[in-house]
One Martini backbone bead per residue (centre of mass of N, CA, C, O) as a GRO file, in nm:
protein
  220
    1MET     BB    1   0.766  -4.204   2.385
    2GLY     BB    2   1.056  -4.055   2.314
    3PHE     BB    3   1.307  -3.879   2.360
    4ILE     BB    4   1.348  -3.512   2.286
    5SER     BB    5   1.557  -3.300   2.206
    6ILE     BB    6   1.619  -2.976   2.159
    7THR     BB    7   1.758  -3.018   1.884
    8GLN     BB    8   1.534  -3.189   1.756
    9VAL     BB    9   1.310  -2.992   1.772
   10ASP     BB   10   1.442  -2.782   1.587
   11GLU     BB   11   1.477  -2.979   1.341
   12LEU     BB   12   1.173  -3.043   1.303
   13PHE     BB   13   1.065  -2.760   1.270
   14TRP     BB   14   1.259  -2.684   1.016
   15LEU     BB   15   1.154  -2.906   0.839
   16GLY     BB   16   0.871  -2.801   0.820
   17ARG     BB   17   0.949  -2.513   0.709
   18TYR     BB   18   1.119  -2.585   0.455
   19SER     BB   19   0.905  -2.764   0.312
   20GLU     BB   20   0.689  -2.546   0.289
   21ARG     BB   21   0.860  -2.333   0.135
   22VAL     BB   22   0.892  -2.501  -0.117
   23TYR     BB   23   0.602  -2.558  -0.187
   24THR     BB   24   0.493  -2.253  -0.199
   25THR     BB   25   0.710  -2.124  -0.392
   26ILE     BB   26   0.645  -2.305  -0.628
   27ARG     BB   27   0.355  -2.225  -0.663
   28LEU     BB   28   0.409  -1.921  -0.706
   29PHE     BB   29   0.623  -1.951  -0.937
   30SER     BB   30   0.442  -2.103  -1.145
   31LYS     BB   31   0.220  -1.883  -1.175
   32ARG     BB   32   0.460  -1.661  -1.288
   33TYR     BB   33   0.629  -1.778  -1.512
   34ASP     BB   34   0.466  -1.695  -1.774
   35ILE     BB   35   0.455  -1.389  -1.711
   36MET     BB   36   0.770  -1.354  -1.729
   37LEU     BB   37   0.788  -1.403  -2.036
   38GLU     BB   38   0.639  -1.099  -2.082
   39GLN     BB   39   0.726  -0.967  -1.785
   40ASP     BB   40   1.000  -0.845  -1.636
   41SER     BB   41   0.881  -0.685  -1.365
   42THR     BB   42   0.748  -0.914  -1.179
   43TYR     BB   43   0.991  -1.008  -1.000
   44GLY     BB   44   0.997  -0.762  -0.811
   45GLU     BB   45   0.724  -0.827  -0.679
   46PHE     BB   46   0.792  -1.092  -0.570
   47CYS     BB   47   1.026  -1.002  -0.384
   48SER     BB   48   0.848  -0.810  -0.218
   49MET     BB   49   0.643  -1.009  -0.100
   50LEU     BB   50   0.900  -1.189   0.031
   51GLU     BB   51   1.132  -1.001   0.133
   52ILE     BB   52   1.357  -1.012  -0.090
   53PRO     BB   53   1.632  -0.959  -0.264
   54ASN     BB   54   1.686  -0.777  -0.564
   55ILE     BB   55   1.953  -0.948  -0.754
   56TYR     BB   56   1.842  -0.917  -1.037
   57THR     BB   57   1.869  -0.851  -1.406
   58SER     BB   58   1.633  -1.050  -1.493
   59ALA     BB   59   1.399  -1.282  -1.566
   60GLU     BB   60   1.600  -1.502  -1.636
   61ASP     BB   61   1.774  -1.478  -1.390
   62PHE     BB   62   1.551  -1.534  -1.185
   63LYS     BB   63   1.439  -1.816  -1.278
   64TYR     BB   64   1.711  -1.953  -1.211
   65ARG     BB   65   1.827  -1.844  -0.935
   66TYR     BB   66   1.575  -1.877  -0.753
   67ALA     BB   67   1.549  -2.179  -0.800
   68PHE     BB   68   1.879  -2.306  -0.840
   69ASP     BB   69   2.066  -2.134  -0.663
   70GLN     BB   70   2.287  -2.240  -0.400
   71GLU     BB   71   2.418  -1.935  -0.351
   72ASN     BB   72   2.121  -1.860  -0.292
   73PRO     BB   73   1.954  -1.827   0.004
   74ASP     BB   74   1.654  -1.769  -0.148
   75SER     BB   75   1.632  -2.029  -0.286
   76ILE     BB   76   1.466  -2.319  -0.334
   77PHE     BB   77   1.717  -2.516  -0.325
   78SER     BB   78   1.827  -2.401  -0.045
   79ASN     BB   79   1.576  -2.486   0.112
   80LEU     BB   80   1.580  -2.788   0.043
   81MET     BB   81   1.873  -2.828   0.170
   82ARG     BB   82   1.775  -2.760   0.455
   83ALA     BB   83   1.575  -2.984   0.483
   84TYR     BB   84   1.791  -3.211   0.446
   85ASP     BB   85   1.984  -3.130   0.682
   86ASN     BB   86   1.770  -3.210   0.890
   87ALA     BB   87   1.679  -3.495   0.800
   88ILE     BB   88   1.963  -3.640   0.816
   89VAL     BB   89   1.985  -3.604   1.140
   90LEU     BB   90   1.680  -3.757   1.161
   91ARG     BB   91   1.677  -4.048   1.061
   92GLU     BB   92   1.606  -4.211   1.323
   93GLU     BB   93   1.335  -4.052   1.373
   94ILE     BB   94   1.197  -4.068   1.065
   95GLY     BB   95   1.340  -4.236   0.854
   96SER     BB   96   1.439  -4.343   0.545
   97GLU     BB   97   1.179  -4.306   0.382
   98THR     BB   98   1.121  -4.017   0.450
   99LEU     BB   99   1.399  -3.910   0.344
  100SER     BB  100   1.368  -4.004   0.041
  101TYR     BB  101   1.178  -3.767  -0.050
  102ILE     BB  102   1.386  -3.542  -0.029
  103GLN     BB  103   1.591  -3.681  -0.227
  104LEU     BB  104   1.379  -3.680  -0.468
  105ALA     BB  105   1.355  -3.371  -0.479
  106ILE     BB  106   1.645  -3.309  -0.547
  107TYR     BB  107   1.648  -3.472  -0.814
  108GLU     BB  108   1.430  -3.291  -0.957
  109MET     BB  109   1.580  -3.027  -0.933
  110ASN     BB  110   1.813  -3.108  -1.109
  111LYS     BB  111   1.651  -3.159  -1.361
  112ALA     BB  112   1.520  -2.874  -1.388
  113ALA     BB  113   1.784  -2.708  -1.422
  114SER     BB  114   1.823  -2.874  -1.728
  115SER     BB  115   1.544  -2.797  -1.833
  116ARG     BB  116   1.308  -2.682  -2.078
  117ALA     BB  117   1.068  -2.785  -1.851
  118PRO     BB  118   1.082  -2.709  -1.527
  119MET     BB  119   0.780  -2.725  -1.417
  120ILE     BB  120   0.754  -3.028  -1.438
  121GLU     BB  121   0.969  -3.105  -1.233
  122MET     BB  122   0.858  -2.931  -0.997
  123GLN     BB  123   0.604  -3.094  -0.960
  124LYS     BB  124   0.769  -3.335  -0.842
  125VAL     BB  125   0.854  -3.192  -0.593
  126ILE     BB  126   0.585  -3.158  -0.468
  127ASP     BB  127   0.509  -3.447  -0.463
  128ASN     BB  128   0.750  -3.524  -0.261
  129ILE     BB  129   0.652  -3.352  -0.031
  130LEU     BB  130   0.379  -3.478   0.005
  131ALA     BB  131   0.495  -3.760   0.056
  132PHE     BB  132   0.653  -3.689   0.302
  133TRP     BB  133   0.417  -3.605   0.484
  134GLY     BB  134   0.269  -3.874   0.469
  135ILE     BB  135   0.488  -4.070   0.572
  136ALA     BB  136   0.542  -3.925   0.839
  137ASP     BB  137   0.253  -3.966   0.952
  138ASP     BB  138   0.274  -4.299   0.919
  139SER     BB  139   0.591  -4.369   1.037
  140ILE     BB  140   0.618  -4.198   1.278
  141ASP     BB  141   0.602  -4.284   1.606
  142SER     BB  142   0.621  -4.004   1.706
  143GLU     BB  143   0.391  -3.765   1.786
  144ASP     BB  144   0.574  -3.532   1.857
  145SER     BB  145   0.733  -3.521   1.596
  146ARG     BB  146   0.492  -3.479   1.403
  147ASN     BB  147   0.385  -3.213   1.537
  148ILE     BB  148   0.643  -3.038   1.494
  149ILE     BB  149   0.639  -3.045   1.187
  150LYS     BB  150   0.349  -2.923   1.164
  151ILE     BB  151   0.409  -2.657   1.303
  152GLY     BB  152   0.636  -2.561   1.104
  153LYS     BB  153   0.443  -2.562   0.864
  154ARG     BB  154   0.233  -2.358   0.975
  155VAL     BB  155   0.416  -2.119   1.034
  156GLU     BB  156   0.511  -2.081   0.738
  157ARG     BB  157   0.235  -2.045   0.608
  158ILE     BB  158   0.159  -1.790   0.764
  159ASP     BB  159   0.397  -1.618   0.680
  160LEU     BB  160   0.345  -1.635   0.370
  161TYR     BB  161   0.047  -1.552   0.362
  162ALA     BB  162   0.098  -1.276   0.464
  163ARG     BB  163   0.297  -1.171   0.259
  164LEU     BB  164   0.069  -1.250   0.016
  165LYS     BB  165  -0.213  -1.165   0.097
  166MET     BB  166  -0.425  -1.357   0.182
  167PRO     BB  167  -0.708  -1.455   0.251
  168GLN     BB  168  -0.881  -1.441   0.545
  169ALA     BB  169  -0.981  -1.736   0.557
  170GLU     BB  170  -0.695  -1.866   0.519
  171MET     BB  171  -0.563  -1.745   0.765
  172LYS     BB  172  -0.756  -1.853   0.978
  173ARG     BB  173  -0.735  -2.155   0.919
  174GLU     BB  174  -0.420  -2.170   0.995
  175VAL     BB  175  -0.449  -2.071   1.287
  176ASP     BB  176  -0.651  -2.281   1.388
  177ARG     BB  177  -0.457  -2.519   1.333
  178LEU     BB  178  -0.240  -2.431   1.523
  179THR     BB  179  -0.408  -2.409   1.785
  180GLY     BB  180  -0.502  -2.722   1.779
  181ARG     BB  181  -0.176  -2.829   1.806
  182ILE     BB  182   0.048  -2.693   1.983
  183ASP     BB  183  -0.038  -2.858   2.264
  184ARG     BB  184   0.064  -3.152   2.131
  185CYS     BB  185   0.363  -3.058   2.218
  186SER     BB  186   0.707  -2.970   2.322
  187LEU     BB  187   0.682  -2.704   2.227
  188HIS     BB  188   0.781  -2.377   2.287
  189TYR     BB  189   0.550  -2.108   2.346
  190ARG     BB  190   0.376  -1.802   2.289
  191LYS     BB  191   0.061  -1.741   2.397
  192GLU     BB  192   0.025  -1.432   2.339
  193VAL     BB  193   0.087  -1.462   2.030
  194LEU     BB  194  -0.158  -1.647   1.965
  195LEU     BB  195  -0.376  -1.449   2.051
  196ARG     BB  196  -0.308  -1.228   1.851
  197LEU     BB  197  -0.344  -1.383   1.598
  198ASN     BB  198  -0.649  -1.443   1.643
  199GLU     BB  199  -0.719  -1.138   1.633
  200LEU     BB  200  -0.597  -1.049   1.349
  201VAL     BB  201  -0.780  -1.254   1.167
  202LEU     BB  202  -1.059  -1.092   1.267
  203GLU     BB  203  -1.008  -0.849   1.114
  204PRO     BB  204  -1.135  -0.679   0.857
  205GLN     BB  205  -0.821  -0.571   0.822
  206PRO     BB  206  -0.549  -0.733   0.808
  207ASP     BB  207  -0.226  -0.709   0.942
  208HIS     BB  208   0.025  -0.860   0.782
  209HIS     BB  209   0.281  -0.747   0.924
  210ALA     BB  210   0.195  -0.835   1.212
  211ILE     BB  211   0.177  -1.129   1.152
  212VAL     BB  212   0.465  -1.179   1.088
  213HIS     BB  213   0.580  -1.076   1.355
  214GLU     BB  214   0.433  -1.288   1.537
  215ILE     BB  215   0.508  -1.562   1.404
  216GLU     BB  216   0.830  -1.505   1.463
  217GLN     BB  217   0.762  -1.516   1.800
  218ILE     BB  218   0.627  -1.798   1.895
  219VAL     BB  219   0.901  -1.917   1.947
  220GLU     BB  220   1.132  -1.972   2.216
   0.00000   0.00000   0.00000
């Protein structure tokens, strides 16, 4: 295993986080897309769940700008571009084939932005994110690099699942998976935070806000 710089550790971690953010928010967005065709008010609830500013003027404005507006820092496309920015500087570490799936996801997002049926193209974005994770696991030589990406992915998923108030069993599963992997890489983390997370997901009624607070503090 080659040496990984502090900068590369950070880039690998955020590559994992941003790719997961794109994956999960597309899934959430697609579930609510048809509902928003009938009920303008639901996009405000969506923003509230993710704790992002509701800057949108209507459901139509939200459906386009939240998904595709690269000037909107909270958009799905903006987060995909952040994943790409990290992937491109890691080309030598992750390989061109792994990078290509992020590039394909961008291609599909551009197609979706001009499509009359954007959710079909956005499903292809999801497919490319899944392919990216698969090829990363198969072709990145450094186990440390693979594990750092996976830790970033898991941290982001716990953060989003807590914000979305997902069922306790799913929250516990993700924290268990984080716990089982985080010591297998060079990422520095706060052990006391991981301990609190494990306690929080076992409470009869988990405090989702506390989970969000803790997971955002886990990496030193």
